[in-house]
Tab-separated table of C-alpha atoms in Angstrom:
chain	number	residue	atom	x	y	z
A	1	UNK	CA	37.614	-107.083	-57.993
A	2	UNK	CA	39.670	-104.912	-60.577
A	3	UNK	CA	41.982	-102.261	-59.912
A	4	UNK	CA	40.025	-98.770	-59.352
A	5	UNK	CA	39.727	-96.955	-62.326
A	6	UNK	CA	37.800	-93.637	-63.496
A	7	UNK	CA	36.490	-93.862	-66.725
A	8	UNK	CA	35.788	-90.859	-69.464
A	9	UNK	CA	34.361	-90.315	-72.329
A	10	UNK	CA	36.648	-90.377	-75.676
A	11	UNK	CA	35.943	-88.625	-78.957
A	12	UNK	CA	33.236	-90.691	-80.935
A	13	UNK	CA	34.916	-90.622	-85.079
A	14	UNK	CA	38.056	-91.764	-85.743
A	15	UNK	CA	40.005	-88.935	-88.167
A	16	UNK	CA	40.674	-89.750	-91.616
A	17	UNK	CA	44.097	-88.520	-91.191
A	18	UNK	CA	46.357	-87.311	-88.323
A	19	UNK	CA	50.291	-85.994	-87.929
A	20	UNK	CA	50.532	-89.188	-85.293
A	21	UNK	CA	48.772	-91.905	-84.460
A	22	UNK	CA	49.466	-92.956	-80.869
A	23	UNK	CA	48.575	-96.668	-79.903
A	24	UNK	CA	47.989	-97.581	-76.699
A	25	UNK	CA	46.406	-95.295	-73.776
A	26	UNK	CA	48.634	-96.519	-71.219
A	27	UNK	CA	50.478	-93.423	-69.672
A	28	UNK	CA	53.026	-93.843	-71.905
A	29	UNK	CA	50.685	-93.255	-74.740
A	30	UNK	CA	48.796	-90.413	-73.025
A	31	UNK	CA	51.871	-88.019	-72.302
A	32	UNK	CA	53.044	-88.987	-75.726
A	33	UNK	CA	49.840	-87.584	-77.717
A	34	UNK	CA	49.411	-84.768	-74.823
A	35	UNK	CA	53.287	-82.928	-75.452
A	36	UNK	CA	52.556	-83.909	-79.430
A	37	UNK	CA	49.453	-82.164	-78.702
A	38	UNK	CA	50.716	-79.005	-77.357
A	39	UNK	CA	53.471	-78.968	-80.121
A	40	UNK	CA	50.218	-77.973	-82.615
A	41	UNK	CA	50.166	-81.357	-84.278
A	42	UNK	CA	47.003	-83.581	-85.173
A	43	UNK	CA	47.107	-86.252	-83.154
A	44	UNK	CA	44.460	-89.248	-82.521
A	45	UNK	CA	44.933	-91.558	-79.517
A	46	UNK	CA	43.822	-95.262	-79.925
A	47	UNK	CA	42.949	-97.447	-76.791
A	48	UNK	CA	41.464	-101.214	-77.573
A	49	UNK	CA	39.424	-101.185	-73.976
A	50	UNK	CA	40.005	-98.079	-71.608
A	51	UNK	CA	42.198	-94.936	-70.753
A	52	UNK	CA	44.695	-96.911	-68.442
A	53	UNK	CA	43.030	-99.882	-67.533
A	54	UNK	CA	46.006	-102.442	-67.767
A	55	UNK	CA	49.414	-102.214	-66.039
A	56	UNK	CA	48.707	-97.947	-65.692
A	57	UNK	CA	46.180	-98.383	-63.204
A	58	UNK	CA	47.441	-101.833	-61.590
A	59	UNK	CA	50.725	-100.359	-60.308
A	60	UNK	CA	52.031	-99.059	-56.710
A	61	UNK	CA	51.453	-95.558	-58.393
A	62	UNK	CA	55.405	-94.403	-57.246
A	63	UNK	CA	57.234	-91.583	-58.873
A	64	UNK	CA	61.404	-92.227	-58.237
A	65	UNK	CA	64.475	-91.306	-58.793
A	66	UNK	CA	66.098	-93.797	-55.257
A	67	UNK	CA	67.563	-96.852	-56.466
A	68	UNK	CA	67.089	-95.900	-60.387
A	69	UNK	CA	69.142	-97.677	-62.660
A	70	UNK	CA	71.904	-95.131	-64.016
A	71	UNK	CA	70.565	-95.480	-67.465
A	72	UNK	CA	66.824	-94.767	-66.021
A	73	UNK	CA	67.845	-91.587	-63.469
A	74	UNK	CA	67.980	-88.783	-65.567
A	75	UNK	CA	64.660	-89.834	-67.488
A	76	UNK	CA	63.051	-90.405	-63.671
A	77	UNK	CA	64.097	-86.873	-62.003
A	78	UNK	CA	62.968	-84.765	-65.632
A	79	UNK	CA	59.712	-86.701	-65.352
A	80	UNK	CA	58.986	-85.526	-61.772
A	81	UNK	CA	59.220	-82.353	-62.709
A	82	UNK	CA	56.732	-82.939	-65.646
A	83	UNK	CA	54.765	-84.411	-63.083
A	84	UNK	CA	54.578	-81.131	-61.241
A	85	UNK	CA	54.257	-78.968	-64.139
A	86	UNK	CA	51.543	-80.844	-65.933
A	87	UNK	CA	49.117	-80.418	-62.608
A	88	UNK	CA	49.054	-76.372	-63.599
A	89	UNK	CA	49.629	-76.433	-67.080
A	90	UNK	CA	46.300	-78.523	-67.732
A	91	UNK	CA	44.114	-77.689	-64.607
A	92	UNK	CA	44.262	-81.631	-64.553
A	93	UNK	CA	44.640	-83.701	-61.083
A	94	UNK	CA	46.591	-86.693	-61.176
A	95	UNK	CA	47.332	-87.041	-57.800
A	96	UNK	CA	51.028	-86.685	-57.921
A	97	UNK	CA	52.776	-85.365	-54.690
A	98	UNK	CA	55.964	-85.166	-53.455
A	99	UNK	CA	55.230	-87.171	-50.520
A	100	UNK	CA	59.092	-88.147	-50.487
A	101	UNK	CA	59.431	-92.440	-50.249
A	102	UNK	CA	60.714	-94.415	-47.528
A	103	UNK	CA	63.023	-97.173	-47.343
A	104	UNK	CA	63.717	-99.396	-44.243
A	105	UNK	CA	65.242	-102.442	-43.505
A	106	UNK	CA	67.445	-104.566	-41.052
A	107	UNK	CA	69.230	-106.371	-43.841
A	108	UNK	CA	73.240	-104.818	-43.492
A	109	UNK	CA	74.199	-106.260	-47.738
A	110	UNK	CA	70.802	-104.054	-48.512
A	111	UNK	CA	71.739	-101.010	-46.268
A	112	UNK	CA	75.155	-100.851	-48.092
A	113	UNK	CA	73.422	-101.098	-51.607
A	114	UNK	CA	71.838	-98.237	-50.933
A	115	UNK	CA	74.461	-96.375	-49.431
A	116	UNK	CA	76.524	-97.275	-52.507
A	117	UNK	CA	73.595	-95.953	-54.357
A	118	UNK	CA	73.405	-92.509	-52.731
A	119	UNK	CA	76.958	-91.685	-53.380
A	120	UNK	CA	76.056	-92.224	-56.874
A	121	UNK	CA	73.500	-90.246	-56.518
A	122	UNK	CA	74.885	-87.109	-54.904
A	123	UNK	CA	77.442	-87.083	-58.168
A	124	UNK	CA	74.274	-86.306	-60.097
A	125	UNK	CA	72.576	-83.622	-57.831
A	126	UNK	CA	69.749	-86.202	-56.267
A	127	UNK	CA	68.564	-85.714	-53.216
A	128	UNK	CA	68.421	-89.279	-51.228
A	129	UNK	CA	69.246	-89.323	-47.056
A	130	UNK	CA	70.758	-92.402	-45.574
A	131	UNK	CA	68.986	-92.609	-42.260
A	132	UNK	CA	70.865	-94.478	-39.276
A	133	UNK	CA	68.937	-97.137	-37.029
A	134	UNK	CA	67.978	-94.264	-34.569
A	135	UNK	CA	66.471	-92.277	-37.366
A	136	UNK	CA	65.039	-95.582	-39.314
A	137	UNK	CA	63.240	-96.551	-36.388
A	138	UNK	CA	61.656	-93.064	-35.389
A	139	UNK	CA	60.551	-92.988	-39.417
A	140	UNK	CA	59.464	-96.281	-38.920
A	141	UNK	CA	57.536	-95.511	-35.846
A	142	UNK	CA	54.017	-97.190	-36.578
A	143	UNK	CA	55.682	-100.621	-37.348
A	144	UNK	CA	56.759	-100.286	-33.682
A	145	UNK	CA	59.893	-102.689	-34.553
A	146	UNK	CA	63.777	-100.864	-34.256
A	147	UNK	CA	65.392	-101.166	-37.985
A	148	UNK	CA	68.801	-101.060	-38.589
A	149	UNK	CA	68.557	-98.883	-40.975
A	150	UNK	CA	66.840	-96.865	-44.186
A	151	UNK	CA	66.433	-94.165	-46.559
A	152	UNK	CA	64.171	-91.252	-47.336
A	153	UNK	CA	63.962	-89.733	-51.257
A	154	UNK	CA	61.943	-86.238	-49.810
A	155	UNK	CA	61.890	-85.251	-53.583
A	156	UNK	CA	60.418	-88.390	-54.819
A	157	UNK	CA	57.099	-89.054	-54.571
A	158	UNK	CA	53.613	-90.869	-55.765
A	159	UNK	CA	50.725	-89.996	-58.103
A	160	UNK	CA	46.967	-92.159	-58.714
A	161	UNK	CA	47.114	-95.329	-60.875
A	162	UNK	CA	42.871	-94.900	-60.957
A	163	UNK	CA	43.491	-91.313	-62.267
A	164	UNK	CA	46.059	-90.146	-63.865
A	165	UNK	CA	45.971	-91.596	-67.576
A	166	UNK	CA	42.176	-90.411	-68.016
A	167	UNK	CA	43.705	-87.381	-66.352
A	168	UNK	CA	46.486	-87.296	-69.116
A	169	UNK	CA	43.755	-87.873	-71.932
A	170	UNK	CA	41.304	-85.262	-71.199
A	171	UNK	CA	43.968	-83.000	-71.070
A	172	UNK	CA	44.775	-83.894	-74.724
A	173	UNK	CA	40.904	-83.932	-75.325
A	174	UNK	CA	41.304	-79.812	-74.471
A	175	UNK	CA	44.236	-79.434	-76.495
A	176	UNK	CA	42.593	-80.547	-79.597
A	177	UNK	CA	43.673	-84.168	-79.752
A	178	UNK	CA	41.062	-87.002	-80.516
A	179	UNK	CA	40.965	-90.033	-77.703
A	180	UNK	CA	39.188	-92.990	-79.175
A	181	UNK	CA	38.392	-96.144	-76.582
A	182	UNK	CA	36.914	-99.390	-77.317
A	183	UNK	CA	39.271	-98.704	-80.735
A	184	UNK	CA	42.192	-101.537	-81.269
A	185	UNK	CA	44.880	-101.059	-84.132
A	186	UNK	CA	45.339	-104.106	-85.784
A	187	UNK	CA	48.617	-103.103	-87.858
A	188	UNK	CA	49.272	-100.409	-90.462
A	189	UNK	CA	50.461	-99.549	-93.746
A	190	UNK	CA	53.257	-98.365	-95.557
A	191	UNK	CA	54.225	-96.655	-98.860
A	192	UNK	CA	57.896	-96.546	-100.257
A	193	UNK	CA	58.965	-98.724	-96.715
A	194	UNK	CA	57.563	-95.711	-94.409
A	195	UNK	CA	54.707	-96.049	-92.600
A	196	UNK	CA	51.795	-94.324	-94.234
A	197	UNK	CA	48.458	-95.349	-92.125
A	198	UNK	CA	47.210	-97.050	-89.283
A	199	UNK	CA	44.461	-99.831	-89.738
A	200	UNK	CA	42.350	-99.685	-86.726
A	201	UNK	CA	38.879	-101.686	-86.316
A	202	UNK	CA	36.568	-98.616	-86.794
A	203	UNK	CA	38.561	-97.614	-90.569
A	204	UNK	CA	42.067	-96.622	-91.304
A	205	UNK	CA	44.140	-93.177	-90.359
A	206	UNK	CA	46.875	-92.052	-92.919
A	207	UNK	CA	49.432	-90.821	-90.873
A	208	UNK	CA	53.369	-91.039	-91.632
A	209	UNK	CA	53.987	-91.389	-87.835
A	210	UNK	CA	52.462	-94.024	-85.643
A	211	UNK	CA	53.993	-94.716	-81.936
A	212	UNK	CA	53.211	-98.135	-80.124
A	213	UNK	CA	53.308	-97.860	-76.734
A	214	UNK	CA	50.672	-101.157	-76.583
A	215	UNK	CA	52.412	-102.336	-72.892
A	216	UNK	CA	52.641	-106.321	-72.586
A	217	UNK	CA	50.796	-106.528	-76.005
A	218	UNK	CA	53.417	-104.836	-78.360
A	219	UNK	CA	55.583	-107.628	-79.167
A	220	UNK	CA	52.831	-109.673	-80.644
A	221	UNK	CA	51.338	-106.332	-82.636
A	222	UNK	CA	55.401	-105.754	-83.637
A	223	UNK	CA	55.499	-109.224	-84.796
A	224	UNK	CA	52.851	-109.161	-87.261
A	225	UNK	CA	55.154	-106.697	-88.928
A	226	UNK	CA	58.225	-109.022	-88.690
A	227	UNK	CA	59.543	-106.552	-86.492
A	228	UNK	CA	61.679	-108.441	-83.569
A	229	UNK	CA	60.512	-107.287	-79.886
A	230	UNK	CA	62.016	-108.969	-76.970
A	231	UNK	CA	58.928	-108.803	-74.125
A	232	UNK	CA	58.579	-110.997	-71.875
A	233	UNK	CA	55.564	-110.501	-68.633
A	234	UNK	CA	55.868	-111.014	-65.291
A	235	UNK	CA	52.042	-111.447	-63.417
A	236	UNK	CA	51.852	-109.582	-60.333
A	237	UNK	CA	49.112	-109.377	-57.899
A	238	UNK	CA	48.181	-106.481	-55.840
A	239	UNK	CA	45.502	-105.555	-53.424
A	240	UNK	CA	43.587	-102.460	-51.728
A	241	UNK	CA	42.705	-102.100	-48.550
A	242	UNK	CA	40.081	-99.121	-47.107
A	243	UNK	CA	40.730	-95.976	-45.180
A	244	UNK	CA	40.634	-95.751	-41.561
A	245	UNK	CA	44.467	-96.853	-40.538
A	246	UNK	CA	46.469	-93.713	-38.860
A	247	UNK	CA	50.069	-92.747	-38.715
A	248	UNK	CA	51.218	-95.148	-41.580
A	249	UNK	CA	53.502	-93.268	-43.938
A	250	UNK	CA	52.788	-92.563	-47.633
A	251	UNK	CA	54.969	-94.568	-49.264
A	252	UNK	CA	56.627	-97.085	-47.060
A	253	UNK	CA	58.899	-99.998	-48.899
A	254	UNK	CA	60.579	-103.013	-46.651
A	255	UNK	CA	61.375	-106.409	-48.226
A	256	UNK	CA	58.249	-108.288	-46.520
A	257	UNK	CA	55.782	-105.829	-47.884
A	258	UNK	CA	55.467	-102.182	-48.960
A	259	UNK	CA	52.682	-99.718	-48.935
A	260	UNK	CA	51.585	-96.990	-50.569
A	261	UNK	CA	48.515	-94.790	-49.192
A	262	UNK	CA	45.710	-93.755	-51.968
A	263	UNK	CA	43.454	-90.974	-52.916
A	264	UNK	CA	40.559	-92.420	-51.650
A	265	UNK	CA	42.242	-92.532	-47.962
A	266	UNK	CA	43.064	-96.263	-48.432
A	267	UNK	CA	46.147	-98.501	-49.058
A	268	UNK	CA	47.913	-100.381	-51.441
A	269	UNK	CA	49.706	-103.600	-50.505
A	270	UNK	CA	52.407	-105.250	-52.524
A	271	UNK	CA	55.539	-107.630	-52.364
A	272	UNK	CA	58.204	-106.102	-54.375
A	273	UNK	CA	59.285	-107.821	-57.382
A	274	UNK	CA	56.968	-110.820	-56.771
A	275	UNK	CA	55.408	-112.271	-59.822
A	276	UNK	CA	54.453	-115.488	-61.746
A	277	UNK	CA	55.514	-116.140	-65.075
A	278	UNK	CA	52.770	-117.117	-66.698
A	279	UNK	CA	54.491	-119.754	-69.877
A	280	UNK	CA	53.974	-118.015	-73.628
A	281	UNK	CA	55.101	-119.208	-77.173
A	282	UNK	CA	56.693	-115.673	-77.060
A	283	UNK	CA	58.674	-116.358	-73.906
A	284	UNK	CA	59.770	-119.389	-75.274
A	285	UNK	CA	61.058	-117.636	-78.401
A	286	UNK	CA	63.163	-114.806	-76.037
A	287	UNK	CA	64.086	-117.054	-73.338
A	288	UNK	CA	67.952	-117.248	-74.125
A	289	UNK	CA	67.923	-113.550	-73.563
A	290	UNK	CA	65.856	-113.296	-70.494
A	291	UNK	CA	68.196	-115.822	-69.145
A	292	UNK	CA	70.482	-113.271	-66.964
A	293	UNK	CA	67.308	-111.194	-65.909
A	294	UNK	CA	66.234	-114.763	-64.761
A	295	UNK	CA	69.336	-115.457	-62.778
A	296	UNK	CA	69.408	-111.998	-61.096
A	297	UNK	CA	65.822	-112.516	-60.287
A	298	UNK	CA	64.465	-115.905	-59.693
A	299	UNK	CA	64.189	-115.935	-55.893
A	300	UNK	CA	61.082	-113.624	-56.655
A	301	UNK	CA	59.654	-115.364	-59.541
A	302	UNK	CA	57.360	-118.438	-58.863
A	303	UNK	CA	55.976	-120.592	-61.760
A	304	UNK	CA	52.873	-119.581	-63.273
A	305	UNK	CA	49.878	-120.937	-65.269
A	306	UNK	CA	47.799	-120.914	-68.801
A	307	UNK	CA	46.623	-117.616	-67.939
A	308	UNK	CA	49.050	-116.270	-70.292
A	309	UNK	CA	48.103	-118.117	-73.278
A	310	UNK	CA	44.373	-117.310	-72.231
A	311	UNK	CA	45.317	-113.404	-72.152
A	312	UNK	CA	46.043	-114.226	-75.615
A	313	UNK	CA	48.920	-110.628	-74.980
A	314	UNK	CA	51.829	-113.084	-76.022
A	315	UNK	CA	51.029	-114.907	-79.478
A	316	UNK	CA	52.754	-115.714	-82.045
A	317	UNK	CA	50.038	-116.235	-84.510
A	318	UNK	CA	49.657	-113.687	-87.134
A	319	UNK	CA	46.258	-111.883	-87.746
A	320	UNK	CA	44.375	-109.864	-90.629
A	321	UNK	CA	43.841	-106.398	-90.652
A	322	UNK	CA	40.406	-106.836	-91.822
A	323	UNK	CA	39.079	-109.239	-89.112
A	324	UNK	CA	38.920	-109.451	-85.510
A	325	UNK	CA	42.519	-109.997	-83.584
A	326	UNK	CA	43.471	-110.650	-80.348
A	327	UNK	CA	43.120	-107.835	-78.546
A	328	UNK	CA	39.371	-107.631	-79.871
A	329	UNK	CA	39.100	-110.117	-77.675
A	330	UNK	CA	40.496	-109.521	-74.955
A	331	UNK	CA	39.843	-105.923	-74.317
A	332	UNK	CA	41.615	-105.352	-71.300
A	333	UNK	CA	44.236	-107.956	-69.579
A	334	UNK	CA	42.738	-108.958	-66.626
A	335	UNK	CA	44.559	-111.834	-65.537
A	336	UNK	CA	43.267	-113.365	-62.235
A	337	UNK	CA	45.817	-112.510	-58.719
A	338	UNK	CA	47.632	-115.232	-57.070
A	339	UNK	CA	45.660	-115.901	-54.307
A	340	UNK	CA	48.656	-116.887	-52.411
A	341	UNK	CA	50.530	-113.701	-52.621
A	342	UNK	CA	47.183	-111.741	-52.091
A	343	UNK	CA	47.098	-113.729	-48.639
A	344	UNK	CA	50.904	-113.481	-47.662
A	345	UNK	CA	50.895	-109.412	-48.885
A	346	UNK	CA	48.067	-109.028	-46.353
A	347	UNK	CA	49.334	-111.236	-43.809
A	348	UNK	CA	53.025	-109.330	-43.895
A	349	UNK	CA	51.290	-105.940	-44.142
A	350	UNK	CA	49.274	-106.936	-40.561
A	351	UNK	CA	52.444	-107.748	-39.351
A	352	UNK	CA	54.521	-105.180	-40.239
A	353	UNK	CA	51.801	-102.548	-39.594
A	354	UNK	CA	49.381	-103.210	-36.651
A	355	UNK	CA	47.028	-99.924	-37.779
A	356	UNK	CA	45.670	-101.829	-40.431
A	357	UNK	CA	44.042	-104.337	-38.530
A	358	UNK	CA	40.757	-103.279	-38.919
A	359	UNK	CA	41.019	-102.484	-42.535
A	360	UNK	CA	39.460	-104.359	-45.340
A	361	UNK	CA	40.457	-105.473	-48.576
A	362	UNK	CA	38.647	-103.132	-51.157
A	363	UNK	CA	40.063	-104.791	-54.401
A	364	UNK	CA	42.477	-107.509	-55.460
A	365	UNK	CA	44.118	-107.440	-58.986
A	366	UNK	CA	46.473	-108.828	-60.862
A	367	UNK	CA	48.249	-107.140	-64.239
A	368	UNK	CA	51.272	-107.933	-66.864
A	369	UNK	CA	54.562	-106.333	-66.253
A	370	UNK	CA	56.046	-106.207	-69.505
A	371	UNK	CA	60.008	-106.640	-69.357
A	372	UNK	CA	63.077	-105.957	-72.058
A	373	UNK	CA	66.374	-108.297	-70.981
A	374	UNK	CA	68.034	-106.193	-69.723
A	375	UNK	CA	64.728	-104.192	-67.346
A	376	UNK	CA	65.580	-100.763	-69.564
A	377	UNK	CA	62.655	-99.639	-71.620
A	378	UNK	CA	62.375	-99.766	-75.309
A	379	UNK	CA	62.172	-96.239	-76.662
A	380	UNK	CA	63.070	-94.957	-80.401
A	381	UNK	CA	62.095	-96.017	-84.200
A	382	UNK	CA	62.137	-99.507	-84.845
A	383	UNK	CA	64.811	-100.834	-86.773
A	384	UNK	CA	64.407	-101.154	-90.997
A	385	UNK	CA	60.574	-99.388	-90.324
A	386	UNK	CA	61.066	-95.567	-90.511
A	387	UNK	CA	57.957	-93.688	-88.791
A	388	UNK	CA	57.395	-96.798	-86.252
A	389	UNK	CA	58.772	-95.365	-82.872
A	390	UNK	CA	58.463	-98.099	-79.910
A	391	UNK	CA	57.471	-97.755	-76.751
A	392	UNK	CA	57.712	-100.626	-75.068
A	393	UNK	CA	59.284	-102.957	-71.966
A	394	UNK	CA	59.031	-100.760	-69.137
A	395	UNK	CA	59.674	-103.473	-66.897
A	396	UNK	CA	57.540	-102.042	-63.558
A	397	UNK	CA	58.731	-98.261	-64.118
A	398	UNK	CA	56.878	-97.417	-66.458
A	399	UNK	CA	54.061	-95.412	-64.622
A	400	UNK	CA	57.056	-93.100	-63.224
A	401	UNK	CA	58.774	-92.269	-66.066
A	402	UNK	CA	55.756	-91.906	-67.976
A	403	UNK	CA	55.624	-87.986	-68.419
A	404	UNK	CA	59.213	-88.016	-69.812
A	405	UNK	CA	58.839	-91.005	-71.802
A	406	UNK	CA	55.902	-88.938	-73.366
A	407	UNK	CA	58.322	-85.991	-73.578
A	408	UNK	CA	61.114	-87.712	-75.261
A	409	UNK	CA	58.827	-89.134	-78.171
A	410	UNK	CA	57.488	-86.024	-78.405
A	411	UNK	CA	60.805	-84.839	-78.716
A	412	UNK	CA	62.051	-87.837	-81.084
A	413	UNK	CA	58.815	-86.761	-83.686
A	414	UNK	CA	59.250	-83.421	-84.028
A	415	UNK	CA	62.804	-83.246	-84.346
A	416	UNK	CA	63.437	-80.942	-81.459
A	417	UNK	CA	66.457	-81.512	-78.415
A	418	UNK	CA	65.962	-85.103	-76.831
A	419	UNK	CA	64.903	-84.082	-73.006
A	420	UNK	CA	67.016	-86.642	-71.852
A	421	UNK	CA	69.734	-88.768	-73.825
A	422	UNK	CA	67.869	-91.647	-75.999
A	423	UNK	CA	70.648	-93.753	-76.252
A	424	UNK	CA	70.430	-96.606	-73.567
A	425	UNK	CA	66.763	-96.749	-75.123
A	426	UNK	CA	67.687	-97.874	-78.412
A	427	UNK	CA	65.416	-100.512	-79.874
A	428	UNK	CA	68.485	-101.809	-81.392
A	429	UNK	CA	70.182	-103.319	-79.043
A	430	UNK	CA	68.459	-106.242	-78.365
A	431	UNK	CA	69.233	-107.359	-82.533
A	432	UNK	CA	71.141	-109.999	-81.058
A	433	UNK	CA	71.485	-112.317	-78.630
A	434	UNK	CA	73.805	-110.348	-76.630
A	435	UNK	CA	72.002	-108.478	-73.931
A	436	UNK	CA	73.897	-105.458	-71.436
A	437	UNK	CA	73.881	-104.877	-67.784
A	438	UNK	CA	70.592	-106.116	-66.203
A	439	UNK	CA	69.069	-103.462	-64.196
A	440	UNK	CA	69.968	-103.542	-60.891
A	441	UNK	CA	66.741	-101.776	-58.982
């Protein structure tokens, strides 16, 4: 049962030529060719399966700024805004509402985290309330247990995993933009060390500008290139439940389970930061570097299985432009849930939440969270490859940021004032072994 998705249809000829070629229609890659769009350039949008139909449609569909690492924050509050603003600007529906998110919990270390985290917050003008055990509990009414305590971001809010990429692309589809599904690059070209086309299976675009935001796949495609990518992918598993429960909040987070209601009138379930790591020659190659992530994080990672190396996303083979590669295929990453953390998600939610009692599971998924060491997205022209700009390692916050990750390449192409500083997203960093702060949320 696959994550919910809607599907569209793309333009059916690739371009000979286009100002950008955008690779990967993840909603990275959407708002990217939809604000290139709008800026009047050519632009042509290549997806190997569908519009959003890996980690863009698998995720909790949240939009926040609470608990965002400082070096995340100011890209996370300009991209609500663009979440707002693209609703009316393109006549599009994504879903996105300020629903605001809540936080509860009866853990006093995770209380004061967040209390730490709202006085950090109030410095840069973002709304978060600290809510005492009185006001936790009332919040926290249809769990009918008293918390200790929680928070409430009423700015922050969710939008639909199943429809807001295709959203995003037909928007670019009216602006003029080609979309082109079913349509995998398999490298590109260069003349005088700049990049000068992209080579996808259906013929090759000359462009001098080509953006990779290819998700868990990008290292491998960055690799063929000799370009160095530290990725790494956590497998989570997720399920949907149907409508009928009443009085549940719209986004509720505790550390047993969180919940976050749909557009269809349903739920999803997850386990925050819960994943398998599935064992890849890549992650192999980028383990010393992962190692603090690992240490800040192993109590929610559980040992995985071949279902990486069958996803065939983290290779270190090299492939030919002019035959079949990987992600031919393997069309869209797929990978099967863990059944046990399908079982325990739904056992904690009926737990936590008695009005879903009588609800039924509607779909069970799991997807690739692609990672960077230090959980901080890779954003910015690859290193020694002028007209390259990665995407990349958005390490579960991707779908989020995505408008004004979009924005800033936009930005980054063109020339015109970054919407948010680029510099914590500098490919570059990771050249060595040394890796920075791990992410704290």
């Amino acid at each position: 049962m696959p994550a919910p998705l809607s599907h569209i249809e793309t333009s059916p000829d690739i371009p000979p030529s286009a100002d950008a070629v955008v690779i990967g229609g993840g909603i990275v890659g959407v708002f990217a060719a939809y604000y290139l769009t709008l800026r009047g350039l050519s632009v042509a949008l290549v997806e190997k399966g569908r519009i959003g139909a890996e980690q863009s449609s698998r995720n909790w569909g949240w939009c926040r700024q609470q608990n965002r690492d400082a070096r995340e924050l100011p890209m996370a509050t300009r991209s609500l805004d663009l979440w707002e603003r693209f609703g009316a600007e393109s006549g599009e529906n994504t879903g996105f509402s300020r629903c605001g998110l809540l936080y509860l919990s009866n853990d006093e270390d995770e209380i004061e985290g967040w209390a730490r985290w709202r006085d950090f917050a109030q410095r840069v003008g973002v709304t978060t309330h600290m809510l005492s055990a009185t006001e936790a509990t009332q919040r926290g009414a249809a769990t009918g247990r008293t918390w200790r305590g929680g928070v409430f971001s009423p700015t922050d809010g969710t939008a639909d995993p199943a429809n807001a990429a295709p959203a995003v692309a037909r928007a670019i589809l009216k602006a003029g933009g080609t979309v082109h599904q079913m349509c995998a690059a398999r490298g590109f070209e260069t003349e005088g060390g700049r990049v000068s086309a992209v080579v996808t299976e259906r013929g090759t675009i000359r462009t001098r500008v080509a953006i990779l935001a290819g998700g868990a796949w990008s290292s491998s495609f960055c690799h063929q290139a000799g370009i160095r990518l530290p990725l790494a992918s956590i497998r989570s598993s997720i399920l949907s439940v149907s409508e009928g429960a009443k009085g549940l909040p719209d986004a509720l987070h505790t550390s047993a389970v969180s919940i976050t209601k749909r557009s269809d009138g349903g739920y999803t379930l997850a386990i925050s930061g819960r994943g398998r790591i599935d064992p890849t020659a890549q992650q192999l190659r980028f383990a010393p570097q992962f190692l603090p992530m690992f240490l800040r994080r192993w109590r929610s990672l559980l040992p995985g299985s071949l279902e990486g190396v069958r996803s065939g996303h983290e290779t270190l083979q090299r492939w030919r432009v002019n035959e079949p590669t990987p992600m031919e295929r393997m069309r869209i990453l797929d990978p099967a849930p863990d059944q046990g953390t399908i079982e325990l998600t739904q056992r904690r939610a009926l737990e936590l939440l008695p009005a879903l009692k009588d609800a039924k599971i509607t779909a069970a998924w799991g997807g690739y969270i692609d990672s960077t060491p230090d959980g901080v997205p890779v954003i910015g022209e690859a290193s020694g490859q002028p007209g390259l700009i990665l995407a990349a390692g958005f390490s579960g916050h991707g779908f989020g940021i995505g408008p004004g990750s979009g924005h800033l390449i936009a930005d980054m192409v063109t020339g015109a004032a970054p919407i948010v500083d680029p510099t914590p997203y500098w490919p570059g960093r990771f050249a060595g072994l040394a890796v920075g702060k791990v992410s704290e949320f």
